Tab-separated table of C-alpha atoms in Angstrom:
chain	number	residue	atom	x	y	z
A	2	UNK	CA	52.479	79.742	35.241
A	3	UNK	CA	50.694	81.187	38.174
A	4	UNK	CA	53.271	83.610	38.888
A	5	UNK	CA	53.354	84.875	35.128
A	6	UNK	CA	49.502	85.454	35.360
A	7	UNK	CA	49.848	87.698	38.640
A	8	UNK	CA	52.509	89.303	37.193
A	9	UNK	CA	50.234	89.659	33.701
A	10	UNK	CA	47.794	92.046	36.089
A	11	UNK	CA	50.517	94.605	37.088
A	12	UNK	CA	49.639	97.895	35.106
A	13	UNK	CA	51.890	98.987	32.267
A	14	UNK	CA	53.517	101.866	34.148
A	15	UNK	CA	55.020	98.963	36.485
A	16	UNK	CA	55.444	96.675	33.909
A	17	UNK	CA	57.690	99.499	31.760
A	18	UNK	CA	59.723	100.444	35.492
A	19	UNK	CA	60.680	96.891	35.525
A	20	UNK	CA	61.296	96.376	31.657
A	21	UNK	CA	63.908	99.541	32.514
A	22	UNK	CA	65.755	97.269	35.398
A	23	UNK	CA	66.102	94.252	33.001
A	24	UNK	CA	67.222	96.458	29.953
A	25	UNK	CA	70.299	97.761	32.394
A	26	UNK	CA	70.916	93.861	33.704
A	27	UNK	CA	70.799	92.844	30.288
A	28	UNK	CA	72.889	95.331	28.536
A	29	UNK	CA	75.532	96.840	31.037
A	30	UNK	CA	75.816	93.685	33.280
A	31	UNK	CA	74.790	89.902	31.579
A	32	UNK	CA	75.727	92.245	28.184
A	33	UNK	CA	73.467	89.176	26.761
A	34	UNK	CA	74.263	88.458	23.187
A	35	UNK	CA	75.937	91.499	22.449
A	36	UNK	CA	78.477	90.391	20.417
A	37	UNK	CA	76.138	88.878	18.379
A	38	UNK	CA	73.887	91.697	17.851
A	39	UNK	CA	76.838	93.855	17.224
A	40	UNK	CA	78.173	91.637	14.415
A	41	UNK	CA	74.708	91.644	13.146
A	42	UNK	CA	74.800	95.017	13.017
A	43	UNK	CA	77.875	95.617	11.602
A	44	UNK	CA	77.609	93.354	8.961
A	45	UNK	CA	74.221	94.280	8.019
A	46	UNK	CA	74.994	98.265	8.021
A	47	UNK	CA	78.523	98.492	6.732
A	48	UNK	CA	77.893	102.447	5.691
A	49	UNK	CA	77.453	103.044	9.617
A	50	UNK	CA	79.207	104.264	11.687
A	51	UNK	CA	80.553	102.993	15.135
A	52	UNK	CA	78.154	105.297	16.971
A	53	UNK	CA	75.590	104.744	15.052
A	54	UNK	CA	75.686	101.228	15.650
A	55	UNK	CA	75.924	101.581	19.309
A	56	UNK	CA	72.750	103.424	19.026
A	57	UNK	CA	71.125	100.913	17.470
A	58	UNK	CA	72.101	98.302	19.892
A	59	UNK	CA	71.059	100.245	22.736
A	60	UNK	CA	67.445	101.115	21.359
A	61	UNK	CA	67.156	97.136	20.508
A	62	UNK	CA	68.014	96.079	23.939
A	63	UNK	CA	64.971	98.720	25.190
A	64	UNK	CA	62.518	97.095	22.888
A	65	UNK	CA	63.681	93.663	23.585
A	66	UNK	CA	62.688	94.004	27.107
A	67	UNK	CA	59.905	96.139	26.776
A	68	UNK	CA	58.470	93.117	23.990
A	69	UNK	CA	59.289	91.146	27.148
A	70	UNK	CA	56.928	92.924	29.281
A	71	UNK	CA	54.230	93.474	26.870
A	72	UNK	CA	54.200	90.028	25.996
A	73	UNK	CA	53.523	89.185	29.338
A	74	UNK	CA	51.009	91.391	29.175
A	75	UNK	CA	48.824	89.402	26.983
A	76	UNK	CA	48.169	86.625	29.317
A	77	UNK	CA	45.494	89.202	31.077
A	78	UNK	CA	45.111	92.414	28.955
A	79	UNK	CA	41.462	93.080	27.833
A	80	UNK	CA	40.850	92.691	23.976
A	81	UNK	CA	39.654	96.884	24.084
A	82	UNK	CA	43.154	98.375	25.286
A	83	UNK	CA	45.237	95.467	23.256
A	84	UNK	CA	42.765	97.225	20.241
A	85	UNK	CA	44.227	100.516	21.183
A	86	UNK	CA	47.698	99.370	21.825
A	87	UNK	CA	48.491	97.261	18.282
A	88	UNK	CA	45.825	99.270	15.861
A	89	UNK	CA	45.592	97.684	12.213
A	90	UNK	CA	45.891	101.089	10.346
A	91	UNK	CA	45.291	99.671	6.798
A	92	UNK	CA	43.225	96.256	6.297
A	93	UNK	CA	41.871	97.051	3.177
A	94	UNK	CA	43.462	94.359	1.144
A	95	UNK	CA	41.834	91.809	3.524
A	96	UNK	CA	38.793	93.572	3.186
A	97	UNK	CA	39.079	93.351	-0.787
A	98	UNK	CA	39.934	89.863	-0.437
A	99	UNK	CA	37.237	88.688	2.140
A	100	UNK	CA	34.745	90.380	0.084
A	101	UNK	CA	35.510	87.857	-2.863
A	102	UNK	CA	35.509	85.189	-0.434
A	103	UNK	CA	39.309	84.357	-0.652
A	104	UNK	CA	41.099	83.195	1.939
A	105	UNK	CA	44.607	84.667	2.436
A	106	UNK	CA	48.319	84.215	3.527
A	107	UNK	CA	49.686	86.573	5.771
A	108	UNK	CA	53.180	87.099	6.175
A	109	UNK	CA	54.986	88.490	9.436
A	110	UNK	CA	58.601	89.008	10.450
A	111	UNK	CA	60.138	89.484	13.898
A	112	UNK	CA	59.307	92.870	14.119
A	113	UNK	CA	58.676	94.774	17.701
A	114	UNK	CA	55.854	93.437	18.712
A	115	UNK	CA	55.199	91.055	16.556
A	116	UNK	CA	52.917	88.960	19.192
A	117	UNK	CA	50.912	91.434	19.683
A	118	UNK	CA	50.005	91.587	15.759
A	119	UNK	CA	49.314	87.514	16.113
A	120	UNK	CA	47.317	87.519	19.394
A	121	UNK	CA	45.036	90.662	18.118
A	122	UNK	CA	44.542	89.593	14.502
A	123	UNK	CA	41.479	87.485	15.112
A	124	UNK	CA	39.687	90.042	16.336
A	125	UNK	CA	40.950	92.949	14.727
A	126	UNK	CA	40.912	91.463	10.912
A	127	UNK	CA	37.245	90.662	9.442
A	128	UNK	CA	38.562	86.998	9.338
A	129	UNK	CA	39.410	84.587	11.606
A	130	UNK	CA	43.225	83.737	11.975
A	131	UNK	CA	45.453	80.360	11.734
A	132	UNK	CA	48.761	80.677	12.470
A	133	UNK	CA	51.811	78.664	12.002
A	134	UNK	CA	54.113	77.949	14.768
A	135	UNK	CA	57.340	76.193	15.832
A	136	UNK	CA	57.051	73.621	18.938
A	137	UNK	CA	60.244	75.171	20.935
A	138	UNK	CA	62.460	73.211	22.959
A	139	UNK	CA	61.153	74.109	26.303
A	140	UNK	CA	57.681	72.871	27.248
A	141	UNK	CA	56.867	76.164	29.435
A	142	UNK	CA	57.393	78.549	26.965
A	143	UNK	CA	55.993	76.436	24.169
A	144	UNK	CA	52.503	76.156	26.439
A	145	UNK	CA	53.357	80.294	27.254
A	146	UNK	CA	53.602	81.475	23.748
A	147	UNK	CA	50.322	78.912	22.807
A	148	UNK	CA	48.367	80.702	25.631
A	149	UNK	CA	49.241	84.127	24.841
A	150	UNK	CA	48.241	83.636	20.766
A	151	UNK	CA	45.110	81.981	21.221
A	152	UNK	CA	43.767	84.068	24.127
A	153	UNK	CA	41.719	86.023	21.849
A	154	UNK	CA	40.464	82.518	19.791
A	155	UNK	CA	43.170	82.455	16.961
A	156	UNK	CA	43.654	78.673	15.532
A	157	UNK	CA	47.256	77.115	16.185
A	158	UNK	CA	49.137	75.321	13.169
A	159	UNK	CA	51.725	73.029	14.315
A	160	UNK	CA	54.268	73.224	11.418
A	161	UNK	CA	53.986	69.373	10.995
A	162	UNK	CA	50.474	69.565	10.813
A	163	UNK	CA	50.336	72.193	8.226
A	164	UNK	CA	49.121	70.170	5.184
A	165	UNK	CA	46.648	68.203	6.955
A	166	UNK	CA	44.838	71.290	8.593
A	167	UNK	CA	44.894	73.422	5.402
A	168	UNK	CA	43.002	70.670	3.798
A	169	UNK	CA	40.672	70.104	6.872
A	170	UNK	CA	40.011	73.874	6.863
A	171	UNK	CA	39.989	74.623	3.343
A	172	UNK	CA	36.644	75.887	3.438
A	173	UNK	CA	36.839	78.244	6.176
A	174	UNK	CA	37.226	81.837	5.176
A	175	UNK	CA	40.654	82.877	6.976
A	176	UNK	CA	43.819	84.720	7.507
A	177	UNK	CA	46.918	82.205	7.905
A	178	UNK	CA	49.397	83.951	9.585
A	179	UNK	CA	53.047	82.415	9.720
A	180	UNK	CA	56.316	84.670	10.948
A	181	UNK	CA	59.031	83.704	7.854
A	182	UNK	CA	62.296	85.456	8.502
A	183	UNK	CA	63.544	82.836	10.696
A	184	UNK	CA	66.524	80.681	10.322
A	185	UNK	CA	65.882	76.576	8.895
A	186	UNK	CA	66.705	75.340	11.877
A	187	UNK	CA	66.228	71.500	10.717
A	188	UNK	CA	68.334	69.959	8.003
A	189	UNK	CA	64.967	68.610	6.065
A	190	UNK	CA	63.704	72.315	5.468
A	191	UNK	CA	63.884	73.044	2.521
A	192	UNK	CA	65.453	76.201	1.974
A	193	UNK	CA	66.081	79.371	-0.429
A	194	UNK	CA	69.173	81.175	-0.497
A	195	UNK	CA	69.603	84.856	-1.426
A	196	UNK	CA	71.055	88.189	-0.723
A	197	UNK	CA	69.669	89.977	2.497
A	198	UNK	CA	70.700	93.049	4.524
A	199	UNK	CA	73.894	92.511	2.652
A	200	UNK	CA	74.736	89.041	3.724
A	201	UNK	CA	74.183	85.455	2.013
A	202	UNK	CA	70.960	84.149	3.935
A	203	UNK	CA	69.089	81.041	4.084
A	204	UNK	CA	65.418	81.286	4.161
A	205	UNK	CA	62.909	78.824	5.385
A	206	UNK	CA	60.326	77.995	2.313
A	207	UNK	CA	57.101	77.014	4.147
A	208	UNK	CA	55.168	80.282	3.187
A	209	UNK	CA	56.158	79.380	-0.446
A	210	UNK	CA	54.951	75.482	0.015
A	211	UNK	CA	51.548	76.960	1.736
A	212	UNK	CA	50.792	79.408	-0.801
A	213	UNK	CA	51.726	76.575	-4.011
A	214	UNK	CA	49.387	74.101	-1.764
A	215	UNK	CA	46.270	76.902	-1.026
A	216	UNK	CA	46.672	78.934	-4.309
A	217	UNK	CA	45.834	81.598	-1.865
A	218	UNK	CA	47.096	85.634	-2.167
A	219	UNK	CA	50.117	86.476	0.306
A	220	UNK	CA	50.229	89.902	2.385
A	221	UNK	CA	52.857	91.454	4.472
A	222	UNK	CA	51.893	92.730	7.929
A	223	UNK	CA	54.432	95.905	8.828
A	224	UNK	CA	54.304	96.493	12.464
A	225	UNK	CA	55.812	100.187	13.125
A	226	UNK	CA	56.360	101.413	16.912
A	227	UNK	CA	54.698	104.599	17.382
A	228	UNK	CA	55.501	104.832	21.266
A	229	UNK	CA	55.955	102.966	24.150
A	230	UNK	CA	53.219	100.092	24.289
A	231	UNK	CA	52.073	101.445	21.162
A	232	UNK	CA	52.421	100.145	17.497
A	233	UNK	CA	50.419	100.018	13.968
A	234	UNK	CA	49.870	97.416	11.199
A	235	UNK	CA	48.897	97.899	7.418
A	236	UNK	CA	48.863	94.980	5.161
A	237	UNK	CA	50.443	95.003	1.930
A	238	UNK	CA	50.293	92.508	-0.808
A	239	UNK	CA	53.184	90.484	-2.489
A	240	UNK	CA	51.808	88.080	-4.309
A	241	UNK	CA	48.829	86.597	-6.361
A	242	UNK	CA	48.621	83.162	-7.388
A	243	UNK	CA	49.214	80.742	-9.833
A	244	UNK	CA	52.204	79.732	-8.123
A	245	UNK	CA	54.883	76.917	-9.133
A	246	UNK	CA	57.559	75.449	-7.259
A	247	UNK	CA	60.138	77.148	-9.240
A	248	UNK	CA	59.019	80.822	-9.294
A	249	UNK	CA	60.394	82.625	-5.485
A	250	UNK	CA	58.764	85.817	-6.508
A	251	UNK	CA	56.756	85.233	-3.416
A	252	UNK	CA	59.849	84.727	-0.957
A	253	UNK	CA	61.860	87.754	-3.301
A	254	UNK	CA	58.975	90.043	-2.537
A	255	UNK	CA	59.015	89.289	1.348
A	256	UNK	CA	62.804	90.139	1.830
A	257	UNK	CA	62.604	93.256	-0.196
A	258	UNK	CA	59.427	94.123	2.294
A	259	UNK	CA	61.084	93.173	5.278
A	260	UNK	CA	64.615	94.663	4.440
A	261	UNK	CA	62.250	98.015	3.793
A	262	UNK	CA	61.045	97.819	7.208
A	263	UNK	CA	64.007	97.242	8.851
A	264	UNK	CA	65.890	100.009	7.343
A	265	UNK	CA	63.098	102.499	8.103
A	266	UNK	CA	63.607	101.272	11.940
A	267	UNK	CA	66.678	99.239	12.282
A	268	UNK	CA	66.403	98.887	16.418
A	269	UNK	CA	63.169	97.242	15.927
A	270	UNK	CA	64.027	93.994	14.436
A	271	UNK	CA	65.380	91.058	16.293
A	272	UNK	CA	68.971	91.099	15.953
A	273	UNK	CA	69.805	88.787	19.167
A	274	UNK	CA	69.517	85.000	17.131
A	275	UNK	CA	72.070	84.138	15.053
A	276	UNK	CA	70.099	84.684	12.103
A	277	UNK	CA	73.695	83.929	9.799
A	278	UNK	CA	74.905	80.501	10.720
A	279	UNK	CA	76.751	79.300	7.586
A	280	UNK	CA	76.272	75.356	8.006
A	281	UNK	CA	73.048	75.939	5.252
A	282	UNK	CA	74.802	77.778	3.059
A	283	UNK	CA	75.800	76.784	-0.649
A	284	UNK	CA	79.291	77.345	-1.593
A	285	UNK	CA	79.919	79.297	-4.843
């Protein structure tokens, strides 16, 4: 971890040189998951063509390591430049909502760089942030993406612990922030299956179970790359409450948002997991 910290300090003109050595290792030499990302491609833009999806790939791989990089980043960046770096262009939704003392849901997808958005949101919303997180497999990078989202004093949600800590914190004005286009990775999950960027896709349903359990609103945070080490947010909202357990307007209005988003920049989505394993899937 000490090494990651020094290397945290190098300035982002180094940090992009080396991000440019790992994008050529990774694409022209490892050629890491590229068979997956072009299937993913292909079978989520049928209409394009062979070049385009090339092009595609080859952005993807660029932002892949320059998220990388800027990740790494966080573990010493002061809050001022990461301010200038991920800018939250349009928080007047929270704004409405904080002023009528309502907590909210805030929805995120794996969108380039969508760290940034969760370490910077406590301090760049006008409330305080929870978010939801995955324990992953490997102990460093479970303590390295803990460190990097609560560097700037956002509250960690184990996903097990979710029930008990929205009731312990149900009186706290907040933001909880959980990223929901991943794949249910555990059997137990319960699940949601629908039509997305042209494929049959299983979606995890714990946004839906937090916003039936907090009867709270539910925004979508867009993150758009403007440049290099630069991006925006606006918040968007996609649901009101009541909810019930049988009503997926909620999840239905998240893949239409995120499907928008990726089609406006399809290199800037994360395309390397095998978002379409079948094993979930129901059979017609």
């Amino acid at each position: 971890m000490l090494l990651v910290r020094l290397l945290s300090r190098l300035p982002f003109w180094i940090l992009y040189i080396i991000s440019d050595f790992l994008f050529f290792i990774t694409y022209y030499i490892v050629g890491y998951r590229r068979k997956m990302v072009q299937k993913n491609l292909r079978n989520s833009f049928p209409e394009k063509s062979e070049k385009e999806i090339r092009k595609i790939e080859k952005q993807f791989y660029i932002n892949l390591c320059d998220y990388g990089v800027e990740t790494l980043k966080l573990f010493s960046i002061p809050k001022a430049e990461l301010a200038k770096r991920m800018l939250f262009k349009d928080i007047s939704i929270i704004e409405k909502y904080k002023a009528q003392n309502q907590s909210v849901v805030i929805l995120a997808s794996h969108q380039f760089n969508w760290e940034w958005l969760l370490s910077s949101g406590n301090f760049n919303l006008p409330v305080p942030v929870d978010f939801v997180y995955q324990h992953q497999s490997s102990e460093f990078f479970n303590r390295f993406s803990l460190m990097c989202r609560t560097r700037f004093g956002a509250h960690a949600i184990g996903r097990h612990d979710v029930a008990r800590e929205l009731i312990r914190r149900k009186n706290i004005l907040r933001g909880i922030a959980i990223v929901s286009d991943q794949y249910p990775g555990l059997k137990k999950d319960k699940k949601y299956q629908t039509r997305f960027l042209n494929q049959d896709t299983v979606f995890f349903l714990g946004a839906h179970q937090i916003a039936i359990l907090t009867q709270y609103p539910v925004v979508y945070a867009q993150v758009k790359k403007i440049r290099r080490g630069y991006y925006e947010a606006s918040f968007v909202p996609i649901a009101e409450p009541p909810y019930t357990r049988e009503d997926f307007t909620l999840i239905e209005n998240y893949i239409k948002s995120v499907e928008s988003v990726i089609h406006e920049n399809p290199a800037g989505w994360l395309w390397s997991h095998n978002r379409w394993k079948t094993r979930h899937l129901k059979k017609d």
